PDB file of C-alpha atoms and ligand atoms in Angstrom:
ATOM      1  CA  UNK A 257      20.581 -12.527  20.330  1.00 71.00           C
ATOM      2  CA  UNK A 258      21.547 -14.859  17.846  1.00 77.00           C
ATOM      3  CA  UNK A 259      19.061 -15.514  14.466  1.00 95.00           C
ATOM      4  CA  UNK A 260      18.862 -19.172  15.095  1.00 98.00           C
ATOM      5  CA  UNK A 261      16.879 -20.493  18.397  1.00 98.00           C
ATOM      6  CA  UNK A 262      16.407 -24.232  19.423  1.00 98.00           C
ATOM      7  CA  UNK A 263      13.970 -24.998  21.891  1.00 98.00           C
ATOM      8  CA  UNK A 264      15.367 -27.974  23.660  1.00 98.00           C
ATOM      9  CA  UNK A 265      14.422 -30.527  26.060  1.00 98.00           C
ATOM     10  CA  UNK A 266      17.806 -32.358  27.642  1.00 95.00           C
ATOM     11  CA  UNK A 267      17.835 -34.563  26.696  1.00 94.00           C
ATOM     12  CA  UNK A 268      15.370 -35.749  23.987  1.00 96.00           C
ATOM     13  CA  UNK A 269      15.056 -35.889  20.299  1.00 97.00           C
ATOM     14  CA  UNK A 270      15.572 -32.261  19.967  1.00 98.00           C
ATOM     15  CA  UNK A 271      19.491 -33.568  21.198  1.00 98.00           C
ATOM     16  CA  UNK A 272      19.781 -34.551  17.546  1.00 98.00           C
ATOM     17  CA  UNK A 273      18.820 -30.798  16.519  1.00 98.00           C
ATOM     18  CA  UNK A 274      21.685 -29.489  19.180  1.00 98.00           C
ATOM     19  CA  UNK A 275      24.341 -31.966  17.779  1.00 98.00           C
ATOM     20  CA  UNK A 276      23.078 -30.628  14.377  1.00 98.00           C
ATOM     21  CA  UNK A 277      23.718 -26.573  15.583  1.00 98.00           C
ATOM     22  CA  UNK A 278      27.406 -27.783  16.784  1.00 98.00           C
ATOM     23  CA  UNK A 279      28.042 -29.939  13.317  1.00 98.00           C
ATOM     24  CA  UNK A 280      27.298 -26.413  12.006  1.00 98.00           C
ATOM     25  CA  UNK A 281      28.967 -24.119  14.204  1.00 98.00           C
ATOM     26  CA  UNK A 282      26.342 -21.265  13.706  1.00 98.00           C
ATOM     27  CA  UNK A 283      25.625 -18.978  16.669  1.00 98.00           C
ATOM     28  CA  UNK A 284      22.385 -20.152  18.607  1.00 98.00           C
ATOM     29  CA  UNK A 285      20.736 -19.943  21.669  1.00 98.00           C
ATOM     30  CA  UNK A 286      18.321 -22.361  23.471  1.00 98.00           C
ATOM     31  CA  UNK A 287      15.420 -21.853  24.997  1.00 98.00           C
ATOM     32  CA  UNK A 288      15.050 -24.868  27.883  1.00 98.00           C
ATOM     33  CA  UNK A 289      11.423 -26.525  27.720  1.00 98.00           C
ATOM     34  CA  UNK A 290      11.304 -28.818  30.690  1.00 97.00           C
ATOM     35  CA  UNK A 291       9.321 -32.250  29.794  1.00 97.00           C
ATOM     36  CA  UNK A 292       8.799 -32.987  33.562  1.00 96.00           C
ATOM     37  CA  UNK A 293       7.283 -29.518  34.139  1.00 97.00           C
ATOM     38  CA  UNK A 294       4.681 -29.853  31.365  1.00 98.00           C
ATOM     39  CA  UNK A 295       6.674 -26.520  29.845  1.00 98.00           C
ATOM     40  CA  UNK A 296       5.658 -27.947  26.392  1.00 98.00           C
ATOM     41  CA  UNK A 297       1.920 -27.995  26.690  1.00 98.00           C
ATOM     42  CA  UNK A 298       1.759 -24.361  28.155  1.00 98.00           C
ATOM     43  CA  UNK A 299       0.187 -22.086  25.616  1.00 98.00           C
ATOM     44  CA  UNK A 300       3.470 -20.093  25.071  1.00 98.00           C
ATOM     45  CA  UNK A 301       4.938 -23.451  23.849  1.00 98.00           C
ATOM     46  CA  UNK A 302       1.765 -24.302  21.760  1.00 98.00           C
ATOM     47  CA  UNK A 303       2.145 -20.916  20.066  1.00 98.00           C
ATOM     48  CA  UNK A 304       5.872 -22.153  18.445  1.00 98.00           C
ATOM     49  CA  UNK A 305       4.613 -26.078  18.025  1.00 98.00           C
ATOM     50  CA  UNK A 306       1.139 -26.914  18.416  1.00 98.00           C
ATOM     51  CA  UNK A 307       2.364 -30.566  18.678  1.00 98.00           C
ATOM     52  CA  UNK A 308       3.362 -30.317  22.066  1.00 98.00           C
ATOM     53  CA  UNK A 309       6.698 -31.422  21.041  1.00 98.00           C
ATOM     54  CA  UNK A 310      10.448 -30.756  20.801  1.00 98.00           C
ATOM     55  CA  UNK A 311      12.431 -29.417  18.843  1.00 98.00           C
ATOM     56  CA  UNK A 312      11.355 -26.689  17.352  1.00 98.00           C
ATOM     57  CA  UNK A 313      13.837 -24.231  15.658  1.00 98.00           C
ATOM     58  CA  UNK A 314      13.255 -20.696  15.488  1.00 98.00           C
ATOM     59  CA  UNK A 315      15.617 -19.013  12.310  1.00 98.00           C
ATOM     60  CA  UNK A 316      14.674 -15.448  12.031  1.00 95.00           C
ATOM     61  CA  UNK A 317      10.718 -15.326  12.105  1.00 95.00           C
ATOM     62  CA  UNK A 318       9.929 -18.762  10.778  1.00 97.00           C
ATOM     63  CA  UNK A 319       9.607 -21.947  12.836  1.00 98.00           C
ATOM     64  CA  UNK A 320      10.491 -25.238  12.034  1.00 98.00           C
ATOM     65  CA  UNK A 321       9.415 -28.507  13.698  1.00 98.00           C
ATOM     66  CA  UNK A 322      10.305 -32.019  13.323  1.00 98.00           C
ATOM     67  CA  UNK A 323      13.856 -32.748  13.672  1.00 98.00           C
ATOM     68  CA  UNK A 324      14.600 -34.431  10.100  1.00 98.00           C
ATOM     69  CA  UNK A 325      13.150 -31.691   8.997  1.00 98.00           C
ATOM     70  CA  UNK A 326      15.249 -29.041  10.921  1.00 98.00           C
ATOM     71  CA  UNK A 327      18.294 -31.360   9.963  1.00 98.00           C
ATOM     72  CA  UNK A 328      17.654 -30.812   6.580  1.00 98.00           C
ATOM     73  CA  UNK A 329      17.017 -27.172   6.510  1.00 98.00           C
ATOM     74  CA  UNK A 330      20.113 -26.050   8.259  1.00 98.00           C
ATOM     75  CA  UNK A 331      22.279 -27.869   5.998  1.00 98.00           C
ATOM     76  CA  UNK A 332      20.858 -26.593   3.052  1.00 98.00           C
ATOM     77  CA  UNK A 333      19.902 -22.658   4.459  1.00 97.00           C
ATOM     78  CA  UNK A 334      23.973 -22.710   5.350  1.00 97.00           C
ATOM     79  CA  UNK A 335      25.186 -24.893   2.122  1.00 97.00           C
ATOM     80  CA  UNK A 336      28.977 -23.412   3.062  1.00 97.00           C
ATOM     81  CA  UNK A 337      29.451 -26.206   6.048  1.00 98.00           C
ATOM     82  CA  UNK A 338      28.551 -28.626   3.543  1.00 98.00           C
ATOM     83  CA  UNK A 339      26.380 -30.457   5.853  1.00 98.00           C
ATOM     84  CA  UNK A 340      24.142 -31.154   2.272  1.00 98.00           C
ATOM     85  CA  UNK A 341      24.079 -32.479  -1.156  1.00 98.00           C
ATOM     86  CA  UNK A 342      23.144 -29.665  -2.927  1.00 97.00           C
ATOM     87  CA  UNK A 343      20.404 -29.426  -5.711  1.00 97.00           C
ATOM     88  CA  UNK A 344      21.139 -30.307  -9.039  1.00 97.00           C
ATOM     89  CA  UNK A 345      23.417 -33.196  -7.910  1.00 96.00           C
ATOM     90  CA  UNK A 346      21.801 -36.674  -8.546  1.00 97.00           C
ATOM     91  CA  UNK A 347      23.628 -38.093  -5.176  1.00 97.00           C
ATOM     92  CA  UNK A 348      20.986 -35.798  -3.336  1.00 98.00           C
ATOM     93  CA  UNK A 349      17.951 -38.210  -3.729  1.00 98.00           C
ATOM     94  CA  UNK A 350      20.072 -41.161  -1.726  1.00 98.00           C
ATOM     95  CA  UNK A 351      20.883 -38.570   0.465  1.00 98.00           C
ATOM     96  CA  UNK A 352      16.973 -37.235   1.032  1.00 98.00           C
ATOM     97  CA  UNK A 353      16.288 -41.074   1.071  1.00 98.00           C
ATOM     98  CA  UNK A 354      18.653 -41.208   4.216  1.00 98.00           C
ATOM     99  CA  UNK A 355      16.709 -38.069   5.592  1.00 98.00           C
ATOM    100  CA  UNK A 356      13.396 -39.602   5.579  1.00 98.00           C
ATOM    101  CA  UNK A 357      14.441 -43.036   6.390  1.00 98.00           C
ATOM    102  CA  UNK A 358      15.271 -42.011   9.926  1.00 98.00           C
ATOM    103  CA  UNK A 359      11.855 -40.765  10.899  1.00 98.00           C
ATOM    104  CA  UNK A 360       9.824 -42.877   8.236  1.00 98.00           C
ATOM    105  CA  UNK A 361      11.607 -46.271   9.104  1.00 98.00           C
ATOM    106  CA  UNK A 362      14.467 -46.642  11.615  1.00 98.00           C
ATOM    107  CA  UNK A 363      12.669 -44.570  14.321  1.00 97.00           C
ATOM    108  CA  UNK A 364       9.402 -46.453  13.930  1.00 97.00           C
ATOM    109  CA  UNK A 365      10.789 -49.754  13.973  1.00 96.00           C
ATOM    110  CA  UNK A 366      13.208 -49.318  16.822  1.00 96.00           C
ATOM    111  CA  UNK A 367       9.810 -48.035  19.162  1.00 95.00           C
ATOM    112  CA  UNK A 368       8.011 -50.993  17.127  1.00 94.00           C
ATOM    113  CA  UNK A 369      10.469 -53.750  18.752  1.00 93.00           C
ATOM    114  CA  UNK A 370      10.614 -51.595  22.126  1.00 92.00           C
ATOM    115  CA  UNK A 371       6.719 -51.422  22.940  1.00 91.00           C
ATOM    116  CA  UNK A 372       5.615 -54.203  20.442  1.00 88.00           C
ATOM    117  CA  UNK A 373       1.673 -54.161  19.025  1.00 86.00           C
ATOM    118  CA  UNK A 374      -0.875 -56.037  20.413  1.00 88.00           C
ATOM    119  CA  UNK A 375      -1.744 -57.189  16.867  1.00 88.00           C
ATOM    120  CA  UNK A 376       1.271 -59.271  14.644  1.00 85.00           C
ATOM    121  CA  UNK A 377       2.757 -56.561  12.867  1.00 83.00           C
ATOM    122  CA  UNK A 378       1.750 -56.658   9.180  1.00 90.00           C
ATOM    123  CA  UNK A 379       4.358 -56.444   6.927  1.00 93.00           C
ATOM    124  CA  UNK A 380       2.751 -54.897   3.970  1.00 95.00           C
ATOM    125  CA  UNK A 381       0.803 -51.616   6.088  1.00 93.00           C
ATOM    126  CA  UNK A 382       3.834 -51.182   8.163  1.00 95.00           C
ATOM    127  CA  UNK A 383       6.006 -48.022   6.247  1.00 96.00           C
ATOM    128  CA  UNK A 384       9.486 -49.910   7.094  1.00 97.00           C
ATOM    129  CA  UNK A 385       8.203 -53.442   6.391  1.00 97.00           C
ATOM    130  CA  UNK A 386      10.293 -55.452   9.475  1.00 96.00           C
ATOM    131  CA  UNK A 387      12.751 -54.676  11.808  1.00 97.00           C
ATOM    132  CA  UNK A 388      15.173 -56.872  10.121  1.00 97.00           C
ATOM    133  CA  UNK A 389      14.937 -55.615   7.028  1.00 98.00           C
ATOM    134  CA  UNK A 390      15.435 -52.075   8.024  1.00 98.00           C
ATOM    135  CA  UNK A 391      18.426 -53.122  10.444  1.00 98.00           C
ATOM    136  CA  UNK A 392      20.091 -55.001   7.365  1.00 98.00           C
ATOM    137  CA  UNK A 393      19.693 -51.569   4.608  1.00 98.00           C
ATOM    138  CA  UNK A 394      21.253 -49.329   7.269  1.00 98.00           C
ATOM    139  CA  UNK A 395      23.714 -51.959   8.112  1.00 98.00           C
ATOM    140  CA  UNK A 396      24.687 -52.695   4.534  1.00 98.00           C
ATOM    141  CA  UNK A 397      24.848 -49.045   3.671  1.00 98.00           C
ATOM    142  CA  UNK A 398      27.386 -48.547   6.593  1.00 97.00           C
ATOM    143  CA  UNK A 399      29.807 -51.043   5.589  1.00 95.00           C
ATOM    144  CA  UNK A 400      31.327 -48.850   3.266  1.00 93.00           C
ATOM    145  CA  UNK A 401      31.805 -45.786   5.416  1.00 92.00           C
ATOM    146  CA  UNK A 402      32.838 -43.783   6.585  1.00 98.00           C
ATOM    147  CA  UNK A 403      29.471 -42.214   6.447  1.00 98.00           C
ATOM    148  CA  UNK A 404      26.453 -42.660   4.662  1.00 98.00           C
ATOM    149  CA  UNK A 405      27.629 -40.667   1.341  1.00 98.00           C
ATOM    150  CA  UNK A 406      31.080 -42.129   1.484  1.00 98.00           C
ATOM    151  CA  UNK A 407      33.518 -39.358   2.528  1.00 98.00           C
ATOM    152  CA  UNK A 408      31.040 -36.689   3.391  1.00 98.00           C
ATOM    153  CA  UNK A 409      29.754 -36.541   6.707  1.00 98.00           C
ATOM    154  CA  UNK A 410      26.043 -34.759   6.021  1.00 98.00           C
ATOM    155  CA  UNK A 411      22.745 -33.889   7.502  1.00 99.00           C
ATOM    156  CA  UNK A 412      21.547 -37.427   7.231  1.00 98.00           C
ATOM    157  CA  UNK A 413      24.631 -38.948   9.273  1.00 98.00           C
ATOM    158  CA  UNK A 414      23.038 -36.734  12.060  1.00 98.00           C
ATOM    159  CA  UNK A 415      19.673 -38.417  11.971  1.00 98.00           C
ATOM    160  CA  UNK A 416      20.291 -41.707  11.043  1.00 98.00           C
ATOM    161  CA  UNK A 417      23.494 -41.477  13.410  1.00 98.00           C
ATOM    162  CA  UNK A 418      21.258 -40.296  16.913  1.00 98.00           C
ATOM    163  CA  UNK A 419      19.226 -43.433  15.794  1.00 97.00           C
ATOM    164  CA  UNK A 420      21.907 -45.779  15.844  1.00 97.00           C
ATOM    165  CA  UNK A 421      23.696 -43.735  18.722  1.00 96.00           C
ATOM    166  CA  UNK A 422      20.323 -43.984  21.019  1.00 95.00           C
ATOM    167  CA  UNK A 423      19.497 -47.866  20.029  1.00 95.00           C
ATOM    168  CA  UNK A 424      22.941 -48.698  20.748  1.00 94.00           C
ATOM    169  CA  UNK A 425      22.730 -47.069  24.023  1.00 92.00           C
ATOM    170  CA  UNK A 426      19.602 -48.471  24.796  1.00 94.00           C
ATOM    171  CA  UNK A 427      19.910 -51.927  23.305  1.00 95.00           C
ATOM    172  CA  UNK A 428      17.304 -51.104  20.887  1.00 95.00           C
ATOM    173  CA  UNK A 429      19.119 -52.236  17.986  1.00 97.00           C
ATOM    174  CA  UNK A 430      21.124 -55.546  17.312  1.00 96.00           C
ATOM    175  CA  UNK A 431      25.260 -55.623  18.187  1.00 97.00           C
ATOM    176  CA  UNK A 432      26.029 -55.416  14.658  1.00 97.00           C
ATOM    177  CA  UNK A 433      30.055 -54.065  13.978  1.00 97.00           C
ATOM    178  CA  UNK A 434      28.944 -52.032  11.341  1.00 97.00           C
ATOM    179  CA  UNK A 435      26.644 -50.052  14.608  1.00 98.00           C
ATOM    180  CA  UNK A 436      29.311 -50.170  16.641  1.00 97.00           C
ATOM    181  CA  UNK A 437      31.952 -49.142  14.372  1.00 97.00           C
ATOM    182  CA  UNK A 438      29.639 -45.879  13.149  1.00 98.00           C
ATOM    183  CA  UNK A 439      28.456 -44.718  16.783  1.00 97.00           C
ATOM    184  CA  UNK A 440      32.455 -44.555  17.546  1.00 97.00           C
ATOM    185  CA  UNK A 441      33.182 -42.577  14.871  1.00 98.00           C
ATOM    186  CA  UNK A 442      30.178 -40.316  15.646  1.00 98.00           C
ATOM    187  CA  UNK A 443      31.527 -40.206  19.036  1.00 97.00           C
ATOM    188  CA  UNK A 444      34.867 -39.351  17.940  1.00 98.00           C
ATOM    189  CA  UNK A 445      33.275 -35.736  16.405  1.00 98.00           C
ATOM    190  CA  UNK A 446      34.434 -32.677  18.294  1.00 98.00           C
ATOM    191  CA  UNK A 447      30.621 -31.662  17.548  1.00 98.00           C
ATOM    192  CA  UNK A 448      29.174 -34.152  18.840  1.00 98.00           C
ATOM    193  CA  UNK A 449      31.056 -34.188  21.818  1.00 98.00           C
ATOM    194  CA  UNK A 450      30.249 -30.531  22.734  1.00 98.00           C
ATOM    195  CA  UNK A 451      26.979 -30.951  22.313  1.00 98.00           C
ATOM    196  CA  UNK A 452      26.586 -33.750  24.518  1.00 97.00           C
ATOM    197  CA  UNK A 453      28.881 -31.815  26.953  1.00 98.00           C
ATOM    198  CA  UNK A 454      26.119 -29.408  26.916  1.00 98.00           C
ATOM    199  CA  UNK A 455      23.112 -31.794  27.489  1.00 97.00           C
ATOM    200  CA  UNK A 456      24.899 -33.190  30.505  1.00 96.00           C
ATOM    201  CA  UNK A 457      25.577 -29.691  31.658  1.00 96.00           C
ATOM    202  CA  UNK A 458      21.804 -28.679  31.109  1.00 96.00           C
ATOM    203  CA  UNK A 459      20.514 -31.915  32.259  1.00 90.00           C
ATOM    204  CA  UNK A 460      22.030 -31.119  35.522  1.00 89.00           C
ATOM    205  CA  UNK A 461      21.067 -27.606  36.505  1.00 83.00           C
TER     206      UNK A 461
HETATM  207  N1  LIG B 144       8.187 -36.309  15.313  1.00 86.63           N
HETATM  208  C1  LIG B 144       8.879 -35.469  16.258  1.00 86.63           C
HETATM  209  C2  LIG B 144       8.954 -36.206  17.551  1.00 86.63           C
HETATM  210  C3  LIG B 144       9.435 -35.328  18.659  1.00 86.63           C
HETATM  211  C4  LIG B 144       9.211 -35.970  20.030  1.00 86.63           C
HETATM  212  O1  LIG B 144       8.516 -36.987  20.188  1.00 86.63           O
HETATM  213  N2  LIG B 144       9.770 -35.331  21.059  1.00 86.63           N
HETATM  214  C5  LIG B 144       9.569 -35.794  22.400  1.00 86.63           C
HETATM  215  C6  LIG B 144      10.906 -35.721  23.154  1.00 86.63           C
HETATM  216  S1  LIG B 144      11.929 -37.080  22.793  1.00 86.63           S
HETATM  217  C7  LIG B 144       8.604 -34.869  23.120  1.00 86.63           C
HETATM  218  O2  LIG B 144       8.560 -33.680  22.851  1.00 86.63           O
HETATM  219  N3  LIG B 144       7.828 -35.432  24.062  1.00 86.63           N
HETATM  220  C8  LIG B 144       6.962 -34.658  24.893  1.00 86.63           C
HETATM  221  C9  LIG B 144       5.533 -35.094  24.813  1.00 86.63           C
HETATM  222  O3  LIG B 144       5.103 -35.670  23.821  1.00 86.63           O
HETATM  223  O4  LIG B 144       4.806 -34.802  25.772  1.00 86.63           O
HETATM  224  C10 LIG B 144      10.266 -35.102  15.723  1.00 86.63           C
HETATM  225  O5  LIG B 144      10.866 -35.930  15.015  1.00 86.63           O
HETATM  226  O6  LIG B 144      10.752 -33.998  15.991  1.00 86.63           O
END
């Protein structure tokens, strides 16, 4: 039995946790919580996240929920893939900015713009302002590339990058090249190929 566990809904959100388990080639196993079947709001499942919700990661006897979060651990619990900035680095507070800008802003405006508020949205309460504006600050700190720190493909390339991946797929987010050109490149990763491979595979059984 391997130390690190994902439980995993194919596929969901907790996809982004899977890609992040290939990205670091650690041995895992997966524990299948099916959505349809209500699996997550059985008590066994409420014992590991009393959210209801996937992922969760189990390493050794501690859980951790919410995928930035599990993102973020992994890289820095196995700082040898270099899937981090480390501590003591300066660069590490744009790359913690990237970390919480996924959940904190892109997600939340890309459901926003999908299943729009009654109300007009109000700039100023919103966390991530306007859709625009959060489009544009991703976009902008693509255009460099290849990733978001420049030659290191991290943690925060896995979050930000299901974001774009997902809107793309779903026309969430605007055809921008800078999308485009990212989401191929993320395609183009043997990691996130096999674990895509595997979602299909699980999806199917
Ligand atoms: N804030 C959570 C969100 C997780 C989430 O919403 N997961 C969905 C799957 S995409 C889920 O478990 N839905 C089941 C439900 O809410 O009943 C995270 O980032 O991990």
């Amino acid at each position: 039995m391997a130390n690190l566990t994902l439980y995993h809904a194919s596929p969901s959100r907790s996809s982004i946790a899977l890609w992040m388990l290939e990205e670091l080639g650690e041995p895992y196993d997966i524990k299948l919580i099916k959505l349809s079947q209500g699996d997550n709001l059985k008590p066994d499942y409420l014992a590991i996240n009393p959210m209801g919700k996937v992922p969760a990661l189990k390493h050794a006897d501690t859980v951790i929920t919410e995928v930035a979060a599990i993102c973020t651990y992994l890289a820095d619990e196995f700082p040898q893939k270099k899937l981090n900035i480390p501590v003591g680095t300066p660069r590490r507070g744009v790359y913690l900015k990237w970390l919480f800008f996924g959940p904190g802003c892109m997600e939340p405006a890309v459901i926003d713009r999908a299943a729009p508020r009654q109300e007009p949205a109000r700039r100023a309460m919103l966390g991530y302002g306007d859709f625009d504006t959060t489009m544009n600050v991703v976009a902008k700190a693509l255009e460099t590339g290849p990733w978001l720190m420049g030659e290191q493909f991290t943690a925060a390339d896995v979050v930000i990058g299901s974001n774009i991946r997902w809107g793309t797929m779903f026309k969430m987010i605007p055809e921008r090249k800078e999308f485009a050109d990212y989401a191929a490149r993320i395609a183009a990763r043997p990691a996130a190929q096999r674990a895509e491979a595997k979602d299909k595979e699980m999806s199917a059984a």
